[in-house]
Structures are given as structure tokens and as C-alpha cells.
Amino acid sequence: MNWRWIVEQQTEHTAVIHTVKRYIYSGRSKYQQIDIIETEDYGVCLILDGKVQSSTIDEFIYHEALVHPPMVTHPSPKSVLIVGGGEGATAREVLKHSCVERLVMVDLDEEVVKLSRTYIPQLSEGVFEDKRFNLVIGDGRAYLEKCRERFDVIIVDVTDPLREGPSYLLYTKQFYELVKRALNPEGVMVTQATSTFYSSKSYCVIYNTLKNTFPVARAYSAWVPSYNSLWGFVMASLKHDPLSLSEHDVAQRLRQRGVTGLKFYTPDYHQALFKMPLYVRKQLEEEKDIATDDNPTFMPA
Ligand code: SAM
């Protein structure tokens, strides 16, 4: 590839173009197309199957929004599982919580992990050497089918559910039942849940599927510039409700765990993340479809 721009499809009719400053890597692993490109506006980007996963300029937004709300909602998470998370930024945020004693990250593609460590080490900031960190290369769903270990927090940070992609079966009721089984009694899970606009149907179906699997399910979102969208997340739990935490509770838990240096998530912003604009709230409330293995949800492009 040697074009001046890269084009990222949001739907089949809308795309975002990024001006390329430097091509760093381009290749295909057993599972997906992997490109690492330095862009003019977003710094170095990891791109999988044409979708920006992380950009050095603004990845902190996505990874802090994904990790800290569920980690803070659990009263004292000691064991954490990340499904996906290949570039290591999700692991970086988890290990900021001093209460964590064991972190397992299961990613399908060793190439993504290796290439991210080589070309974008600032995303993982050395977590791969942390003695609490354990890397497993394999399919996240197969791992959970065999796993007898129980976790306090499970973070599903896999690629978007694309028809030809490797992750769409990790957005179904059957998968969420496996997640539920792998949680301890006070367990909390979260998943990235695609764009609240460009793939609003998927976002609402993921939410409704989790709402029909867990006693507590809460949708939230954050604007991610390099995703060019209000990005959706869904947290679900067996007992704890993130909305029950006050600004004081969040501040106290972050302080007790020595979590510092955050650039996006703050105690007063915790509740705000769950405030959804009326049109999104209505879509979420009115969604009746559930994603199953026989009828998964897919991104529009
Ligand atoms: N932050 C990104 C986002 O939300 O768009 C995702 C982070 S990370 C790059 C996504 C990871 O999911 C990739 O490393 C990919 O290899 C992994 N992945 C995709 N399908 C998977 C599966 N079935 N099991 C485990 N990991 C998977």
C-alpha cells in the first residue's frame, strides 16, 4: 500500500479518510489484516481489517472508559480476565489498580501482540513484563469454554463483529453465558459495543443481549475522535450497579488503589458516562432483538 490516505469504512456509504505520514507495517496474519500506520492527525494507529483499533493520540479515552468504570464498580477486584486487548493498553489500565493480583489476557492473534510490542510499545508501557500479567494466545470463547478459573472482572476488548472477522461469536448470548459462568459472585463484566451511531443496531442488540443475561446491565458511551463516533460500551454484573457509586465512592476507590495519571476518567465523570442522549436511550429501551450464535449481530461495514 502506498496511498496518501487510508480509508476507514464506517458504513458502506460513509467513510473516514486519514492522511498517511508513514507506513510502518502491513501484513496479514492467520486471522486478520494488520496495518500499523502513522497518520497526520492521530499519531500511530493499529488497524485490523481496516478498522482503527488504537491511535497513540487518543487511545487513552477508549481504554480508560473501557477499564475503570467496571474496575471501580467491583469493590476489590483481585483477578481480571481480558478477552482480546492485543496491543496491551487495556492491560496497562487494569494493572494501575494495586488490588489486582492476577491478570490473564487471552488474544487470538500472537502477531498483533508481537507487532504492537515492537512498533507501538507506548500502548502497553511494559505491562507484558509485570509479574501479575499472564498472556494466553487463543480464541477467547474456546478459552472460556474450558476455563474453570473464576474472575472478579472480565473485560471483552475484541474487534468489532464483522461478517468475515474472528470475533462476532463473542457478542452472543451463548458467549455472555460463558462470561457469567466465569465470574465470581460479585463479578463485573464490560464489553466494547461498537458505535452508538454507525452501528446503533449492534450497540442496542449487545445491550439487550446482556440485559437478558445479567441481573444488572448498564450502557454507557464516550466520544472517541479516532473512531469518529460516540463509542458504546455495556457493563453487566451479578450484583453491583455502577450507578450506585457516588463521586466520593469512585474517588475513594481510585485513591485506595493508587490509580493515578488518568487523562479521561474522573470521579465526577463516572456517572456522566452513563447519561445517554434521549434518542440513544429510546433506541436502547425499544430494542427487542438478542444476538445468538444462530443470529449474531454484525457491523454494517
Ligand atoms: N480497542 C479495539 C476496539 O475496540 O476496536 C480492540 C482492541 S484489540 C486490538 C482487539 C483484539 O481482539 C485483537 O488483538 C484481536 O486479535 C482480538 N480478537 C479478535 N477476535 C478474537 C477472539 N475470537 N478471541 C480472542 N481475541 C480476539
PDB file of C-alpha atoms in Angstrom, residues 47-251:
ATOM      1  CA  ILE A  47      -5.586  -1.047  12.158  1.00  0.00           C
ATOM      2  CA  LEU A  48      -7.160  -4.508  11.955  1.00  0.00           C
ATOM      3  CA  ASP A  49      -9.268  -5.497   8.958  1.00  0.00           C
ATOM      4  CA  GLY A  50      -9.426  -1.840   8.018  1.00  0.00           C
ATOM      5  CA  LYS A  51     -10.727  -0.637  11.426  1.00  0.00           C
ATOM      6  CA  VAL A  52      -8.692   1.687  13.656  1.00  0.00           C
ATOM      7  CA  GLN A  53      -8.173  -0.142  16.967  1.00  0.00           C
ATOM      8  CA  SER A  54      -5.909   2.256  18.815  1.00  0.00           C
ATOM      9  CA  SER A  55      -4.249   5.541  17.923  1.00  0.00           C
ATOM     10  CA  THR A  56      -1.484   6.986  20.090  1.00  0.00           C
ATOM     11  CA  ILE A  57      -3.144  10.426  20.186  1.00  0.00           C
ATOM     12  CA  ASP A  58      -6.434   9.403  21.789  1.00  0.00           C
ATOM     13  CA  GLU A  59      -6.340   5.704  22.807  1.00  0.00           C
ATOM     14  CA  PHE A  60      -6.378   6.771  26.462  1.00  0.00           C
ATOM     15  CA  ILE A  61     -10.034   7.795  26.061  1.00  0.00           C
ATOM     16  CA  TYR A  62     -11.218   4.382  24.896  1.00  0.00           C
ATOM     17  CA  HIS A  63      -9.045   2.365  27.288  1.00  0.00           C
ATOM     18  CA  GLU A  64      -9.831   4.430  30.404  1.00  0.00           C
ATOM     19  CA  ALA A  65     -13.555   4.386  29.529  1.00  0.00           C
ATOM     20  CA  LEU A  66     -13.451   0.618  28.960  1.00  0.00           C
ATOM     21  CA  VAL A  67     -11.483  -0.339  32.088  1.00  0.00           C
ATOM     22  CA  HIS A  68     -12.030   1.988  35.041  1.00  0.00           C
ATOM     23  CA  PRO A  69     -15.834   2.060  35.350  1.00  0.00           C
ATOM     24  CA  PRO A  70     -16.096  -1.752  35.798  1.00  0.00           C
ATOM     25  CA  MET A  71     -12.904  -1.962  37.879  1.00  0.00           C
ATOM     26  CA  VAL A  72     -14.221   0.733  40.235  1.00  0.00           C
ATOM     27  CA  THR A  73     -17.698  -0.827  40.336  1.00  0.00           C
ATOM     28  CA  HIS A  74     -16.203  -4.027  41.778  1.00  0.00           C
ATOM     29  CA  PRO A  75     -15.347  -3.382  45.479  1.00  0.00           C
ATOM     30  CA  SER A  76     -11.909  -5.031  45.276  1.00  0.00           C
ATOM     31  CA  PRO A  77     -11.001  -6.818  42.000  1.00  0.00           C
ATOM     32  CA  LYS A  78      -8.068  -9.206  42.501  1.00  0.00           C
ATOM     33  CA  SER A  79      -8.362 -11.443  39.430  1.00  0.00           C
ATOM     34  CA  VAL A  80      -9.110  -9.971  35.996  1.00  0.00           C
ATOM     35  CA  LEU A  81      -9.537 -11.525  32.547  1.00  0.00           C
ATOM     36  CA  ILE A  82      -9.148  -9.568  29.322  1.00  0.00           C
ATOM     37  CA  VAL A  83     -10.523 -11.231  26.182  1.00  0.00           C
ATOM     38  CA  GLY A  84      -8.731  -9.586  23.241  1.00  0.00           C
ATOM     39  CA  GLY A  85      -6.788  -6.452  24.143  1.00  0.00           C
ATOM     40  CA  GLY A  86      -3.868  -7.396  21.894  1.00  0.00           C
ATOM     41  CA  GLU A  87      -1.960  -4.122  21.935  1.00  0.00           C
ATOM     42  CA  GLY A  88      -1.727  -4.187  25.749  1.00  0.00           C
ATOM     43  CA  ALA A  89      -3.343  -0.825  26.560  1.00  0.00           C
ATOM     44  CA  THR A  90      -6.327  -2.424  28.318  1.00  0.00           C
ATOM     45  CA  ALA A  91      -3.904  -4.453  30.457  1.00  0.00           C
ATOM     46  CA  ARG A  92      -1.955  -1.254  31.167  1.00  0.00           C
ATOM     47  CA  GLU A  93      -5.061   0.385  32.633  1.00  0.00           C
ATOM     48  CA  VAL A  94      -6.108  -2.697  34.647  1.00  0.00           C
ATOM     49  CA  LEU A  95      -2.709  -3.006  36.339  1.00  0.00           C
ATOM     50  CA  LYS A  96      -2.941   0.582  37.614  1.00  0.00           C
ATOM     51  CA  HIS A  97      -5.282  -0.869  40.287  1.00  0.00           C
ATOM     52  CA  SER A  98      -2.949  -2.093  43.071  1.00  0.00           C
ATOM     53  CA  CYS A  99      -5.614  -4.537  44.333  1.00  0.00           C
ATOM     54  CA  VAL A 100      -5.151  -6.651  41.175  1.00  0.00           C
ATOM     55  CA  GLU A 101      -3.102  -9.776  41.930  1.00  0.00           C
ATOM     56  CA  ARG A 102      -3.605 -11.706  38.663  1.00  0.00           C
ATOM     57  CA  LEU A 103      -4.391 -10.601  35.119  1.00  0.00           C
ATOM     58  CA  VAL A 104      -4.948 -13.053  32.247  1.00  0.00           C
ATOM     59  CA  MET A 105      -5.143 -11.700  28.686  1.00  0.00           C
ATOM     60  CA  VAL A 106      -6.409 -14.095  26.003  1.00  0.00           C
ATOM     61  CA  ASP A 107      -5.845 -12.817  22.472  1.00  0.00           C
ATOM     62  CA  LEU A 108      -6.363 -14.831  19.321  1.00  0.00           C
ATOM     63  CA  ASP A 109      -3.535 -13.325  17.319  1.00  0.00           C
ATOM     64  CA  GLU A 110       0.070 -13.508  18.512  1.00  0.00           C
ATOM     65  CA  GLU A 111       1.047 -11.336  15.536  1.00  0.00           C
ATOM     66  CA  VAL A 112      -0.976  -8.405  16.896  1.00  0.00           C
ATOM     67  CA  VAL A 113       0.685  -8.715  20.298  1.00  0.00           C
ATOM     68  CA  LYS A 114       4.194  -9.020  18.846  1.00  0.00           C
ATOM     69  CA  LEU A 115       3.795  -6.204  16.300  1.00  0.00           C
ATOM     70  CA  SER A 116       2.237  -3.862  18.886  1.00  0.00           C
ATOM     71  CA  ARG A 117       5.115  -4.528  21.300  1.00  0.00           C
ATOM     72  CA  THR A 118       7.623  -3.841  18.530  1.00  0.00           C
ATOM     73  CA  TYR A 119       6.156  -0.821  16.790  1.00  0.00           C
ATOM     74  CA  ILE A 120       3.822   0.809  19.391  1.00  0.00           C
ATOM     75  CA  PRO A 121       5.346  -0.109  22.793  1.00  0.00           C
ATOM     76  CA  GLN A 122       3.909   3.066  24.322  1.00  0.00           C
ATOM     77  CA  LEU A 123       0.485   1.369  24.281  1.00  0.00           C
ATOM     78  CA  SER A 124       1.483  -1.420  26.671  1.00  0.00           C
ATOM     79  CA  GLU A 125       4.075   0.556  28.692  1.00  0.00           C
ATOM     80  CA  GLY A 126       5.854  -2.603  29.836  1.00  0.00           C
ATOM     81  CA  VAL A 127       2.821  -4.482  31.233  1.00  0.00           C
ATOM     82  CA  PHE A 128       3.941  -7.651  29.467  1.00  0.00           C
ATOM     83  CA  GLU A 129       6.811  -7.805  31.974  1.00  0.00           C
ATOM     84  CA  ASP A 130       4.567  -7.227  35.027  1.00  0.00           C
ATOM     85  CA  LYS A 131       4.651 -10.367  37.237  1.00  0.00           C
ATOM     86  CA  ARG A 132       0.844 -10.228  37.601  1.00  0.00           C
ATOM     87  CA  PHE A 133       0.389 -10.423  33.800  1.00  0.00           C
ATOM     88  CA  ASN A 134      -0.286 -13.750  32.036  1.00  0.00           C
ATOM     89  CA  LEU A 135      -0.648 -13.896  28.236  1.00  0.00           C
ATOM     90  CA  VAL A 136      -2.612 -16.697  26.576  1.00  0.00           C
ATOM     91  CA  ILE A 137      -2.733 -16.922  22.787  1.00  0.00           C
ATOM     92  CA  GLY A 138      -6.014 -18.455  21.648  1.00  0.00           C
ATOM     93  CA  ASP A 139      -9.691 -17.913  20.934  1.00  0.00           C
ATOM     94  CA  GLY A 140     -11.355 -16.122  23.831  1.00  0.00           C
ATOM     95  CA  ARG A 141     -14.523 -18.140  23.552  1.00  0.00           C
ATOM     96  CA  ALA A 142     -12.748 -21.502  23.480  1.00  0.00           C
ATOM     97  CA  TYR A 143     -10.745 -20.343  26.499  1.00  0.00           C
ATOM     98  CA  LEU A 144     -13.893 -19.614  28.488  1.00  0.00           C
ATOM     99  CA  GLU A 145     -15.471 -22.933  27.447  1.00  0.00           C
ATOM    100  CA  LYS A 146     -12.564 -24.812  29.049  1.00  0.00           C
ATOM    101  CA  CYS A 147     -11.723 -22.338  31.838  1.00  0.00           C
ATOM    102  CA  ARG A 148     -12.522 -23.396  35.407  1.00  0.00           C
ATOM    103  CA  GLU A 149     -10.881 -20.306  36.947  1.00  0.00           C
ATOM    104  CA  ARG A 150     -13.199 -17.574  38.260  1.00  0.00           C
ATOM    105  CA  PHE A 151     -12.570 -13.843  37.852  1.00  0.00           C
ATOM    106  CA  ASP A 152     -13.717 -10.683  39.595  1.00  0.00           C
ATOM    107  CA  VAL A 153     -13.759  -8.604  36.395  1.00  0.00           C
ATOM    108  CA  ILE A 154     -13.909  -9.746  32.757  1.00  0.00           C
ATOM    109  CA  ILE A 155     -13.177  -7.194  30.021  1.00  0.00           C
ATOM    110  CA  VAL A 156     -14.146  -8.099  26.457  1.00  0.00           C
ATOM    111  CA  ASP A 157     -11.976  -5.953  24.208  1.00  0.00           C
ATOM    112  CA  VAL A 158     -12.173  -7.726  20.860  1.00  0.00           C
ATOM    113  CA  THR A 159     -12.523  -6.346  17.346  1.00  0.00           C
ATOM    114  CA  ASP A 160     -15.921  -5.259  16.075  1.00  0.00           C
ATOM    115  CA  PRO A 161     -18.324  -8.048  14.982  1.00  0.00           C
ATOM    116  CA  LEU A 162     -17.539  -8.165  11.240  1.00  0.00           C
ATOM    117  CA  ARG A 163     -19.043 -10.864   8.981  1.00  0.00           C
ATOM    118  CA  GLU A 164     -15.654 -12.150   7.891  1.00  0.00           C
ATOM    119  CA  GLY A 165     -13.944 -11.290  11.182  1.00  0.00           C
ATOM    120  CA  PRO A 166     -12.803 -13.564  14.057  1.00  0.00           C
ATOM    121  CA  SER A 167     -14.854 -12.002  16.869  1.00  0.00           C
ATOM    122  CA  TYR A 168     -18.571 -11.931  16.043  1.00  0.00           C
ATOM    123  CA  LEU A 169     -19.303 -15.038  18.181  1.00  0.00           C
ATOM    124  CA  LEU A 170     -18.060 -13.070  21.202  1.00  0.00           C
ATOM    125  CA  TYR A 171     -21.128 -10.826  21.088  1.00  0.00           C
ATOM    126  CA  THR A 172     -23.829 -13.505  21.570  1.00  0.00           C
ATOM    127  CA  LYS A 173     -25.993 -14.787  24.413  1.00  0.00           C
ATOM    128  CA  GLN A 174     -24.126 -18.076  24.455  1.00  0.00           C
ATOM    129  CA  PHE A 175     -20.822 -16.236  24.878  1.00  0.00           C
ATOM    130  CA  TYR A 176     -22.172 -13.994  27.620  1.00  0.00           C
ATOM    131  CA  GLU A 177     -23.422 -17.096  29.482  1.00  0.00           C
ATOM    132  CA  LEU A 178     -19.811 -18.354  29.413  1.00  0.00           C
ATOM    133  CA  VAL A 179     -18.639 -14.987  30.755  1.00  0.00           C
ATOM    134  CA  LYS A 180     -21.253 -15.118  33.501  1.00  0.00           C
ATOM    135  CA  ARG A 181     -20.121 -18.626  34.499  1.00  0.00           C
ATOM    136  CA  ALA A 182     -16.501 -17.438  34.733  1.00  0.00           C
ATOM    137  CA  LEU A 183     -17.322 -14.598  37.146  1.00  0.00           C
ATOM    138  CA  ASN A 184     -17.114 -14.734  40.942  1.00  0.00           C
ATOM    139  CA  PRO A 185     -20.395 -13.959  42.819  1.00  0.00           C
ATOM    140  CA  GLU A 186     -19.677 -10.190  42.886  1.00  0.00           C
ATOM    141  CA  GLY A 187     -18.297 -10.274  39.327  1.00  0.00           C
ATOM    142  CA  VAL A 188     -18.492  -7.424  36.823  1.00  0.00           C
ATOM    143  CA  MET A 189     -18.012  -7.608  33.055  1.00  0.00           C
ATOM    144  CA  VAL A 190     -17.744  -4.983  30.329  1.00  0.00           C
ATOM    145  CA  THR A 191     -17.577  -5.132  26.563  1.00  0.00           C
ATOM    146  CA  GLN A 192     -16.763  -2.632  23.876  1.00  0.00           C
ATOM    147  CA  ALA A 193     -20.054  -2.445  21.989  1.00  0.00           C
ATOM    148  CA  THR A 194     -19.346  -0.557  18.712  1.00  0.00           C
ATOM    149  CA  SER A 195     -20.536   2.866  17.582  1.00  0.00           C
ATOM    150  CA  THR A 196     -23.770   4.226  19.096  1.00  0.00           C
ATOM    151  CA  PHE A 197     -24.471   5.821  15.699  1.00  0.00           C
ATOM    152  CA  TYR A 198     -22.871   3.994  12.750  1.00  0.00           C
ATOM    153  CA  SER A 199     -23.777   0.578  14.222  1.00  0.00           C
ATOM    154  CA  SER A 200     -26.594   1.616  16.561  1.00  0.00           C
ATOM    155  CA  LYS A 201     -28.458  -1.646  15.909  1.00  0.00           C
ATOM    156  CA  SER A 202     -25.465  -3.717  17.041  1.00  0.00           C
ATOM    157  CA  TYR A 203     -24.976  -1.470  20.061  1.00  0.00           C
ATOM    158  CA  CYS A 204     -28.608  -1.879  21.148  1.00  0.00           C
ATOM    159  CA  VAL A 205     -28.638  -5.630  20.453  1.00  0.00           C
ATOM    160  CA  ILE A 206     -25.461  -6.130  22.505  1.00  0.00           C
ATOM    161  CA  TYR A 207     -27.050  -4.160  25.349  1.00  0.00           C
ATOM    162  CA  ASN A 208     -30.328  -6.097  25.127  1.00  0.00           C
ATOM    163  CA  THR A 209     -28.486  -9.416  24.994  1.00  0.00           C
ATOM    164  CA  LEU A 210     -26.551  -8.565  28.166  1.00  0.00           C
ATOM    165  CA  LYS A 211     -29.723  -7.237  29.816  1.00  0.00           C
ATOM    166  CA  ASN A 212     -31.250 -10.677  29.191  1.00  0.00           C
ATOM    167  CA  THR A 213     -28.225 -12.451  30.642  1.00  0.00           C
ATOM    168  CA  PHE A 214     -27.245 -10.485  33.763  1.00  0.00           C
ATOM    169  CA  PRO A 215     -29.268  -9.007  36.640  1.00  0.00           C
ATOM    170  CA  VAL A 216     -27.589  -5.629  36.109  1.00  0.00           C
ATOM    171  CA  ALA A 217     -26.767  -4.161  32.665  1.00  0.00           C
ATOM    172  CA  ARG A 218     -25.788  -0.551  32.031  1.00  0.00           C
ATOM    173  CA  ALA A 219     -24.998   1.130  28.703  1.00  0.00           C
ATOM    174  CA  TYR A 220     -22.522   3.967  28.549  1.00  0.00           C
ATOM    175  CA  SER A 221     -20.502   5.835  25.953  1.00  0.00           C
ATOM    176  CA  ALA A 222     -17.557   8.123  25.262  1.00  0.00           C
ATOM    177  CA  TRP A 223     -16.622  10.204  22.220  1.00  0.00           C
ATOM    178  CA  VAL A 224     -13.507   8.700  20.620  1.00  0.00           C
ATOM    179  CA  PRO A 225     -12.114  11.075  17.948  1.00  0.00           C
ATOM    180  CA  SER A 226     -10.171   8.417  16.039  1.00  0.00           C
ATOM    181  CA  TYR A 227     -13.336   6.284  15.870  1.00  0.00           C
ATOM    182  CA  ASN A 228     -15.172   9.371  14.638  1.00  0.00           C
ATOM    183  CA  SER A 229     -18.078   8.408  16.843  1.00  0.00           C
ATOM    184  CA  LEU A 230     -19.721   8.294  20.251  1.00  0.00           C
ATOM    185  CA  TRP A 231     -18.410   4.854  21.180  1.00  0.00           C
ATOM    186  CA  GLY A 232     -20.618   2.388  23.016  1.00  0.00           C
ATOM    187  CA  PHE A 233     -19.802   0.191  25.994  1.00  0.00           C
ATOM    188  CA  VAL A 234     -22.004  -2.121  28.043  1.00  0.00           C
ATOM    189  CA  MET A 235     -21.258  -3.141  31.615  1.00  0.00           C
ATOM    190  CA  ALA A 236     -23.076  -6.047  33.257  1.00  0.00           C
ATOM    191  CA  SER A 237     -22.822  -7.594  36.681  1.00  0.00           C
ATOM    192  CA  LEU A 238     -24.183 -10.214  39.041  1.00  0.00           C
ATOM    193  CA  LYS A 239     -24.668  -7.766  41.895  1.00  0.00           C
ATOM    194  CA  HIS A 240     -23.068  -4.304  41.718  1.00  0.00           C
ATOM    195  CA  ASP A 241     -24.651  -1.379  39.853  1.00  0.00           C
ATOM    196  CA  PRO A 242     -22.203   1.305  38.609  1.00  0.00           C
ATOM    197  CA  LEU A 243     -24.914   3.942  39.103  1.00  0.00           C
ATOM    198  CA  SER A 244     -24.909   3.267  42.855  1.00  0.00           C
ATOM    199  CA  LEU A 245     -21.392   4.743  43.153  1.00  0.00           C
ATOM    200  CA  SER A 246     -21.133   8.395  44.178  1.00  0.00           C
ATOM    201  CA  GLU A 247     -18.319  10.703  43.115  1.00  0.00           C
ATOM    202  CA  HIS A 248     -16.921  10.212  46.624  1.00  0.00           C
ATOM    203  CA  ASP A 249     -17.015   6.391  46.334  1.00  0.00           C
ATOM    204  CA  VAL A 250     -15.181   6.491  42.986  1.00  0.00           C
ATOM    205  CA  ALA A 251     -12.566   8.925  44.307  1.00  0.00           C
TER     206      ALA A 251
END
